[in-house]
PDB file of C-alpha atoms and ligand atoms in Angstrom:
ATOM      1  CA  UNK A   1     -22.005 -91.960  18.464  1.00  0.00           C
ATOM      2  CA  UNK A   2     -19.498 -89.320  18.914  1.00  0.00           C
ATOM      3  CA  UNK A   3     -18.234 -87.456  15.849  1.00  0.00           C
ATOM      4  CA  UNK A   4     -15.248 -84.562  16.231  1.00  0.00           C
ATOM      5  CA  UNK A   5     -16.666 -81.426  13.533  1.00  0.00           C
ATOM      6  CA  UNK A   6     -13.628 -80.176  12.218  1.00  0.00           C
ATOM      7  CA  UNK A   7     -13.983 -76.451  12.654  1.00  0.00           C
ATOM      8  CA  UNK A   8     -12.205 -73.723  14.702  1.00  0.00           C
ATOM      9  CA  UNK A   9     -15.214 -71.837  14.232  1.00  0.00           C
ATOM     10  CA  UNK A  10     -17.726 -72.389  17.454  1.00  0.00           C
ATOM     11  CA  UNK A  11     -20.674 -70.053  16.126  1.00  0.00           C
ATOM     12  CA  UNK A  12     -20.344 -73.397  13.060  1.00  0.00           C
ATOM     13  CA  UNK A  13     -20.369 -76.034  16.019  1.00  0.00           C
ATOM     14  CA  UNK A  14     -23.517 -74.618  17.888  1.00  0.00           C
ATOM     15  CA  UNK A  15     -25.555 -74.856  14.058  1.00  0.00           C
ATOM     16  CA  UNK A  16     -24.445 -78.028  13.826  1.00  0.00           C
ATOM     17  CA  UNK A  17     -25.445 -79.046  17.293  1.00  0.00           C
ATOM     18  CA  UNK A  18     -28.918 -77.179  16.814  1.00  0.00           C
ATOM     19  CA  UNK A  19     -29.609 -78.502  13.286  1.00  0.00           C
ATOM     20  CA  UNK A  20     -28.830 -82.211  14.449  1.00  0.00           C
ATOM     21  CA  UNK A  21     -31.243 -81.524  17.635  1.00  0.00           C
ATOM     22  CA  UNK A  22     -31.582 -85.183  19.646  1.00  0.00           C
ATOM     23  CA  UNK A  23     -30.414 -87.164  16.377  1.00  0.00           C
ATOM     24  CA  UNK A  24     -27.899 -88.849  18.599  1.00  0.00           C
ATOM     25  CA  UNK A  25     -24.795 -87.454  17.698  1.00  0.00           C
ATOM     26  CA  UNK A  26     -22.685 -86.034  20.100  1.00  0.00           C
ATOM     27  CA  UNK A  27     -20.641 -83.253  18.054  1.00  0.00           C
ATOM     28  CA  UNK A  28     -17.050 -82.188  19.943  1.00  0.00           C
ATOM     29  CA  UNK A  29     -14.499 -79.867  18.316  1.00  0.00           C
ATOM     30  CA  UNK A  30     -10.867 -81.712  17.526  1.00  0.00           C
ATOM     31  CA  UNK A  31      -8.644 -81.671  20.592  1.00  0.00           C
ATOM     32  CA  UNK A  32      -5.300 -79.603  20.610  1.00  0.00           C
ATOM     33  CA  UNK A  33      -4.322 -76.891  18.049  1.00  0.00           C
ATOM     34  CA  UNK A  34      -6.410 -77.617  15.051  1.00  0.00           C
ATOM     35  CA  UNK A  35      -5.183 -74.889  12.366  1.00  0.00           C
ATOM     36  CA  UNK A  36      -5.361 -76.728   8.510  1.00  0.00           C
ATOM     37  CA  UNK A  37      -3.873 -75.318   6.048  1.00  0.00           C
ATOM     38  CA  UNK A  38      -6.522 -74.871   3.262  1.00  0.00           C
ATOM     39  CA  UNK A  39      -4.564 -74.570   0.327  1.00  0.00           C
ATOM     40  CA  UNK A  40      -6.719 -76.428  -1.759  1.00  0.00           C
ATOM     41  CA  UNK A  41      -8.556 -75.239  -4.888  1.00  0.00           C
ATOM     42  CA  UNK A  42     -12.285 -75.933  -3.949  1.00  0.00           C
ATOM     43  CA  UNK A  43     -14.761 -76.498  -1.193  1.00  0.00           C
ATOM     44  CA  UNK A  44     -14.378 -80.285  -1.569  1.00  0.00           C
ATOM     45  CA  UNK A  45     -10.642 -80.158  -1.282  1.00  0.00           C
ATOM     46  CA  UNK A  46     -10.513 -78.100   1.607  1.00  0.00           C
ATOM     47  CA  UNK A  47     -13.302 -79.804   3.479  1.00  0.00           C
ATOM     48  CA  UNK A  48     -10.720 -83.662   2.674  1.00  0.00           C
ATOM     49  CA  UNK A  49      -8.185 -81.255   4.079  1.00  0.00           C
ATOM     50  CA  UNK A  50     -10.050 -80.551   7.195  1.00  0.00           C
ATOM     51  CA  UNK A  51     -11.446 -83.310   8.271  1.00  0.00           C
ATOM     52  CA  UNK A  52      -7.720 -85.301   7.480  1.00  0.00           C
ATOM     53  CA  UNK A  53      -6.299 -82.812   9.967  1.00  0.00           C
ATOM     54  CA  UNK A  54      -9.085 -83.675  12.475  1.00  0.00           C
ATOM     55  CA  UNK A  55      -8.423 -86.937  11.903  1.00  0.00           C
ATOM     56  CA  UNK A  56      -4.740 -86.950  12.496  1.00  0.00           C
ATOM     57  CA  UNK A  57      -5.946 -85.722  15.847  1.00  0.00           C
ATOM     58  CA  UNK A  58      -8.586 -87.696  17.169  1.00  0.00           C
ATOM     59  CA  UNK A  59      -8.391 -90.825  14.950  1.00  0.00           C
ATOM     60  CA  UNK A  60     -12.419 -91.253  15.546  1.00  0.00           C
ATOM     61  CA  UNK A  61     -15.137 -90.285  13.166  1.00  0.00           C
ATOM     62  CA  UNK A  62     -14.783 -86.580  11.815  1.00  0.00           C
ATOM     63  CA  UNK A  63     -16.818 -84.450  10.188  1.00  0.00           C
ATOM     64  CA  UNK A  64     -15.359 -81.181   8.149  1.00  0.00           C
ATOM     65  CA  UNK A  65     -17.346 -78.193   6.732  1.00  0.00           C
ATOM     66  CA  UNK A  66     -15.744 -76.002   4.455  1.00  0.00           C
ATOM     67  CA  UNK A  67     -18.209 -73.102   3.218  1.00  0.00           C
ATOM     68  CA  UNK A  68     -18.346 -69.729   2.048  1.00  0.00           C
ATOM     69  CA  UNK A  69     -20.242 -67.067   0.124  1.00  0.00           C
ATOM     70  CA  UNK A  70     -20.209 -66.642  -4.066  1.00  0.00           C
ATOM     71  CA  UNK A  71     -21.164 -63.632  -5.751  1.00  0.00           C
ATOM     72  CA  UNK A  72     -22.145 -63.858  -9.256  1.00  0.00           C
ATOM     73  CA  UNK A  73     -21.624 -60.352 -10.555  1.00  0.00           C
ATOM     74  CA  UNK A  74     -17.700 -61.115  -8.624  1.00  0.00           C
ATOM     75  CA  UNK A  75     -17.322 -64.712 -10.176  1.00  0.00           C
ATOM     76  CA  UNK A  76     -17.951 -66.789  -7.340  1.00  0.00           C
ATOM     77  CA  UNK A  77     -15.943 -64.537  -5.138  1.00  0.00           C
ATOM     78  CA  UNK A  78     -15.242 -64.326  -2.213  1.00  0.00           C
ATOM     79  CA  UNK A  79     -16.040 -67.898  -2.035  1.00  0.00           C
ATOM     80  CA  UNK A  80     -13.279 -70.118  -1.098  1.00  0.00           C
ATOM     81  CA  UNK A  81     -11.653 -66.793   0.045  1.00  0.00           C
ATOM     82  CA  UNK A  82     -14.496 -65.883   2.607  1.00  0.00           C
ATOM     83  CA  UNK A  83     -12.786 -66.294   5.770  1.00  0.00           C
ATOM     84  CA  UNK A  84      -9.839 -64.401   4.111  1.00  0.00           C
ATOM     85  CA  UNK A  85     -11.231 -61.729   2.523  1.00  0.00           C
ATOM     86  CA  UNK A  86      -9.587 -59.101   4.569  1.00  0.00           C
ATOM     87  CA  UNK A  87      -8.999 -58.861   7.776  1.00  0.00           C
ATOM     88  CA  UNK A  88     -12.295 -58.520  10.275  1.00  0.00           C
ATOM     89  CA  UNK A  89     -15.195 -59.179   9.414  1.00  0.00           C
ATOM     90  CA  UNK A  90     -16.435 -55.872   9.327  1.00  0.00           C
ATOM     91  CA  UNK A  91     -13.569 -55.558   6.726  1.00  0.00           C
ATOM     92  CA  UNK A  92     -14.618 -58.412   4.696  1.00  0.00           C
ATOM     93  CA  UNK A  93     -18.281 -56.946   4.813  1.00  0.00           C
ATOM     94  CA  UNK A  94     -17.767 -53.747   4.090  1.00  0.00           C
ATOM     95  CA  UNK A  95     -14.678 -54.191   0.887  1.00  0.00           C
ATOM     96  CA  UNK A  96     -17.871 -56.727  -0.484  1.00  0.00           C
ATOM     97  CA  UNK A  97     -20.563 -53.927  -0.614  1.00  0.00           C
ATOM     98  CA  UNK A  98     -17.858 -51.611  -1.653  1.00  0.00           C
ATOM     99  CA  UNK A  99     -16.820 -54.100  -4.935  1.00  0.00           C
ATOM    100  CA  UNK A 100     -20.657 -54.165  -5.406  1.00  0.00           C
ATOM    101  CA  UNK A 101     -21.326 -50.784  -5.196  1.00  0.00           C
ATOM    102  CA  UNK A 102     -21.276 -50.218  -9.205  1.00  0.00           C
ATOM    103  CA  UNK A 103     -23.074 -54.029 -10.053  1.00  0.00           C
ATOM    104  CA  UNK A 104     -27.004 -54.272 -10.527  1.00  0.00           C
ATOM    105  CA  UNK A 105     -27.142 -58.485 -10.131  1.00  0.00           C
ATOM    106  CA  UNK A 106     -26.518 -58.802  -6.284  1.00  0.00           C
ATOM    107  CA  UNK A 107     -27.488 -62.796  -6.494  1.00  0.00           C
ATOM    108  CA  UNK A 108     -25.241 -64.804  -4.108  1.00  0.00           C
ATOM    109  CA  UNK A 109     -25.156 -68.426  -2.849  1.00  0.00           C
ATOM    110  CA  UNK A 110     -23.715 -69.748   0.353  1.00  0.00           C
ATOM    111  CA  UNK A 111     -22.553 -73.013   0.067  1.00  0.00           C
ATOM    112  CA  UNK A 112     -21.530 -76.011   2.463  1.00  0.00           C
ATOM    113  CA  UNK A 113     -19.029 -78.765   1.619  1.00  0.00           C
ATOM    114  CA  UNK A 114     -19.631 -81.594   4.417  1.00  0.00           C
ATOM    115  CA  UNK A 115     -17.233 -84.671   4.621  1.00  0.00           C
ATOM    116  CA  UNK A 116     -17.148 -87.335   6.860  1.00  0.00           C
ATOM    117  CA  UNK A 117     -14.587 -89.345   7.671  1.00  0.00           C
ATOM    118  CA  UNK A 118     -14.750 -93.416   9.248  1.00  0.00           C
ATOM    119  CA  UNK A 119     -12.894 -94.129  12.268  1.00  0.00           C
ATOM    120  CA  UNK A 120     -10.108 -95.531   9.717  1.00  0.00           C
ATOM    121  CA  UNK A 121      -9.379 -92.191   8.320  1.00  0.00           C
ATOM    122  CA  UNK A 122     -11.278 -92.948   4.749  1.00  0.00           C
ATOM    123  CA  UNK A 123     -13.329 -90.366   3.528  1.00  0.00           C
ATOM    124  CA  UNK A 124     -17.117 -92.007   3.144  1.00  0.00           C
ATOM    125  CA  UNK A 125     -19.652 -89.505   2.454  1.00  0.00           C
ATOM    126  CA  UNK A 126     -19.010 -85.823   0.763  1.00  0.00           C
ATOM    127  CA  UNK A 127     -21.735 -83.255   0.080  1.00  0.00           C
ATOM    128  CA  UNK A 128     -22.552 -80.177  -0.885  1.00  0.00           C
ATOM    129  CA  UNK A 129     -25.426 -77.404   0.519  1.00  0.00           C
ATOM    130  CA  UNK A 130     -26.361 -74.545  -1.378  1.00  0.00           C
ATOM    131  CA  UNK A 131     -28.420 -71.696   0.177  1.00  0.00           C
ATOM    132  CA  UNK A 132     -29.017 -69.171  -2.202  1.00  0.00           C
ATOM    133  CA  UNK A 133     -30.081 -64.919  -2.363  1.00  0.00           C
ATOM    134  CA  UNK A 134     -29.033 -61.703  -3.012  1.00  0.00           C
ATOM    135  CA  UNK A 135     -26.222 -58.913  -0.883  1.00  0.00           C
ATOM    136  CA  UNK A 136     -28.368 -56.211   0.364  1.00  0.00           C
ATOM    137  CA  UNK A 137     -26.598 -52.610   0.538  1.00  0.00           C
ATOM    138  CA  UNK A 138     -26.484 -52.045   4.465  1.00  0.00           C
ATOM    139  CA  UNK A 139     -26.043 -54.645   6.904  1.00  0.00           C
ATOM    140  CA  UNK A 140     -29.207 -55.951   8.806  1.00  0.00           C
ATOM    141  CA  UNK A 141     -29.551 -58.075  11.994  1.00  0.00           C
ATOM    142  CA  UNK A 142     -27.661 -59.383  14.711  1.00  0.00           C
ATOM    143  CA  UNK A 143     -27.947 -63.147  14.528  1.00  0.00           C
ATOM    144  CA  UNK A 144     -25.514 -65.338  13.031  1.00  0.00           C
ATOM    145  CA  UNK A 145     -21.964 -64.615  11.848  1.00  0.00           C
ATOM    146  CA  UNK A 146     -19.909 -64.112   9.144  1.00  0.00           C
ATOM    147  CA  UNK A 147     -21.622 -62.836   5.999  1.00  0.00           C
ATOM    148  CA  UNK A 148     -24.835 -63.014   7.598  1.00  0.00           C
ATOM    149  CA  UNK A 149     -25.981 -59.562   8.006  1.00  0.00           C
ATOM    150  CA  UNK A 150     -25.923 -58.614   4.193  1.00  0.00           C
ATOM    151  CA  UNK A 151     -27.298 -61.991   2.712  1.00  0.00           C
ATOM    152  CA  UNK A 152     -31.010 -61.514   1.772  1.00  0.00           C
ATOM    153  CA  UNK A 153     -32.538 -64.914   2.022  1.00  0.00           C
ATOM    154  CA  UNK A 154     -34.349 -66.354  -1.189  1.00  0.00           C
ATOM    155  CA  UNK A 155     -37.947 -66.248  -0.340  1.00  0.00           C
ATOM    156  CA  UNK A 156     -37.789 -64.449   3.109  1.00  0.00           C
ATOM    157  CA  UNK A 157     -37.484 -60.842   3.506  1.00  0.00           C
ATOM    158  CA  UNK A 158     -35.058 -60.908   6.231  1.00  0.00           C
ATOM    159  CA  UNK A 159     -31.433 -61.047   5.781  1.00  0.00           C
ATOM    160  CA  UNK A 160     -29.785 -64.481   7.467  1.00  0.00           C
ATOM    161  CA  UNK A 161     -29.234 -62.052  10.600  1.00  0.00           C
ATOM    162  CA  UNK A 162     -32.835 -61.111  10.823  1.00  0.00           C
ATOM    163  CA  UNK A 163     -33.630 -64.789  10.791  1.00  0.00           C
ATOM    164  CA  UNK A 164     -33.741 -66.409  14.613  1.00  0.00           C
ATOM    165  CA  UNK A 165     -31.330 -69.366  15.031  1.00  0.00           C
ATOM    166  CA  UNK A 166     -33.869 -71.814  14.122  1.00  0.00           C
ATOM    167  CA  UNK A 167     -35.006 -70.045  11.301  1.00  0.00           C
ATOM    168  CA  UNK A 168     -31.144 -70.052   9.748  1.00  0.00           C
ATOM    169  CA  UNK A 169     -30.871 -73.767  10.753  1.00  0.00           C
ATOM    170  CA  UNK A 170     -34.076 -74.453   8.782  1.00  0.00           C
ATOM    171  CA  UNK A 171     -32.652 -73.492   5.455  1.00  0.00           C
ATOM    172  CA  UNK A 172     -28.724 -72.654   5.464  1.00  0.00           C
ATOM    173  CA  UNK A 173     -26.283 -74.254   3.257  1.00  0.00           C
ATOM    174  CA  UNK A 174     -24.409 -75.949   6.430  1.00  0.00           C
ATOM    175  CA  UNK A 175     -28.684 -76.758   7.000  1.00  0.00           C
ATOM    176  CA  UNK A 176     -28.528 -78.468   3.770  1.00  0.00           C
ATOM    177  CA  UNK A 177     -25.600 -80.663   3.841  1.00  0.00           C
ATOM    178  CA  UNK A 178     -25.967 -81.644   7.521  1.00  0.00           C
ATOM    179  CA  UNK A 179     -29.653 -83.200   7.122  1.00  0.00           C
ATOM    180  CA  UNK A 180     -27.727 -85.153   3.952  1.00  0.00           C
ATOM    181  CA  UNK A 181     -24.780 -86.506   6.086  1.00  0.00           C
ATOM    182  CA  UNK A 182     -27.075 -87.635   8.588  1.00  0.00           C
ATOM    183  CA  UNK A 183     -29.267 -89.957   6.181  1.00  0.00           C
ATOM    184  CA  UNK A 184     -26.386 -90.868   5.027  1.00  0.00           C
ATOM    185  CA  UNK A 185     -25.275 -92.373   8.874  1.00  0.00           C
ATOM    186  CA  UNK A 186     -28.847 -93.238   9.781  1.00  0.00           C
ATOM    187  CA  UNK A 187     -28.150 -95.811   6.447  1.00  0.00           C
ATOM    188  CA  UNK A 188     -25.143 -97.293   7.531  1.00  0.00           C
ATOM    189  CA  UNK A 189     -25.897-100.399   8.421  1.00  0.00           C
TER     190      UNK A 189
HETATM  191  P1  LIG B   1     -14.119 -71.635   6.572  1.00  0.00           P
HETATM  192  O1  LIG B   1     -14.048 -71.709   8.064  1.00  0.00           O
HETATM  193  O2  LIG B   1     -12.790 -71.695   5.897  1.00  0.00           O
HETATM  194  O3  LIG B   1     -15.089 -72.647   6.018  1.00  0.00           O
HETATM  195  O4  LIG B   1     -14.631 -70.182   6.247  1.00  0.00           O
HETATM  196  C1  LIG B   1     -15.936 -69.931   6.027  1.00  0.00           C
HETATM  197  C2  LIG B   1     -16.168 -68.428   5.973  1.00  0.00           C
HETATM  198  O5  LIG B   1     -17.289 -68.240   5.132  1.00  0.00           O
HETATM  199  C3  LIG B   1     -16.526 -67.889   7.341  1.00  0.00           C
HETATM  200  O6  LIG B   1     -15.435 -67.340   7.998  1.00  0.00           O
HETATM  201  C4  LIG B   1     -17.569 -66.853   6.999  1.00  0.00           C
HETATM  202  O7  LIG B   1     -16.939 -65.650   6.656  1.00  0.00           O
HETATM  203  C5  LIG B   1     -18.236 -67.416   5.751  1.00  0.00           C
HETATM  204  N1  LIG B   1     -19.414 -68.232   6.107  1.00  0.00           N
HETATM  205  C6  LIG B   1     -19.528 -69.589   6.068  1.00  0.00           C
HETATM  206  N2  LIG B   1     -20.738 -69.969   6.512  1.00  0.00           N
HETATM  207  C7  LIG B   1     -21.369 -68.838   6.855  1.00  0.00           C
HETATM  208  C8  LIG B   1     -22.662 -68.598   7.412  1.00  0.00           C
HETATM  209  O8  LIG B   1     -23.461 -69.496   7.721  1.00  0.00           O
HETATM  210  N3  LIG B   1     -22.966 -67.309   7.600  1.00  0.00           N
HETATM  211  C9  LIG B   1     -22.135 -66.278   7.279  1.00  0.00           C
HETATM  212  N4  LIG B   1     -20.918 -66.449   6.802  1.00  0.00           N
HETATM  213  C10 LIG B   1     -20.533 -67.738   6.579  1.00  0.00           C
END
């Protein structure tokens, strides 16, 4: 079965391919300029928005993932904002320490929105995968992307950068929601 993930974001498409390992799936990013426009006000409406978009494309099975990192002590932020939150990610990194510089709870979650898409463009499956910890004060590790380097994973004493890839694709969010999408498929009948 061949399923187009609905991502620009290739460091996303090799988890996905790792996590799924010989389940069958062959994951391949949407053909053409695939550039959503995320304007909606959660996870779950961006991930319909991305996978729609993917569809539009490739009118085959798609599979979105919307995700992003929420701060408690900032309200959830930068959550659906993570990929925006300024403009590199060194940027992004360093404006999050700096707006946590003055805060003693440092507990964070990354979380996943997955949804899939049938080969008639109806959305049948949405989840959600929560991987949660704490933002560390200096960046560690040179795995992973994104937020990775300053997320302290619950229970490990690494940050998500310190962890190898299959570490990370043991217990991420995008981990999480994945494994749930594919029991949903393996129940299709
Ligand atoms: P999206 O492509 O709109 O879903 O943006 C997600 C953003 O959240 C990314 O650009 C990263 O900044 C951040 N993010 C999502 N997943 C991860 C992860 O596994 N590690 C680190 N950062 C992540």
């Amino acid at each position: 079965m061949k399923i187009i993930f609905a991502t620009a974001n290739e460091h996303k498409l090799d988890e996905v391919k790792s996590i799924c390992g010989n389940c069958g799936i062959e994951f391949a990013l949407p053909e053409g300029d695939f550039n959503p426009v995320e304007n909606g006000s959660s996870f779950e409406e961006n991930s319909v928005i991305k996978a729609k978009e993917a569809y539009r494309l490739s009118k085959t099975y798609c599979l979105a993932d919307d995700s992003g990192l929420c701060v408690n002590a900032l309200n959830g932020a930068p959550g659906l904002y993570s990929a925006r939150y300024a403009g590199t990610q060194d940027a992004k990194i360093e404006k999050l320490l700096h707006e946590l510089s003055d805060k003693n709870d440092r507990s964070a979650k990354f979380v996943c929105c997955m949804t899939l898409l049938n080969d008639c463009g109806d959305v049948i499956f949405q989840t959600i995968g929560e991987c949660f910890g704490s933002i560390v004060e200096e960046r560690k590790g040179l795995n992973g992307f994104g937020y990775d380097p300053i997320f302290l994973v619950e229970g490990y004493s690494k940050t998500m950068a310190e962890l190898s890839p299959d570490e990370k694709n043991k217990v991420s969010h995008r981990a999480v929601a994945l494994k749930n999408v594919l029991k949903f498929l393996q129940s299709m009948p």
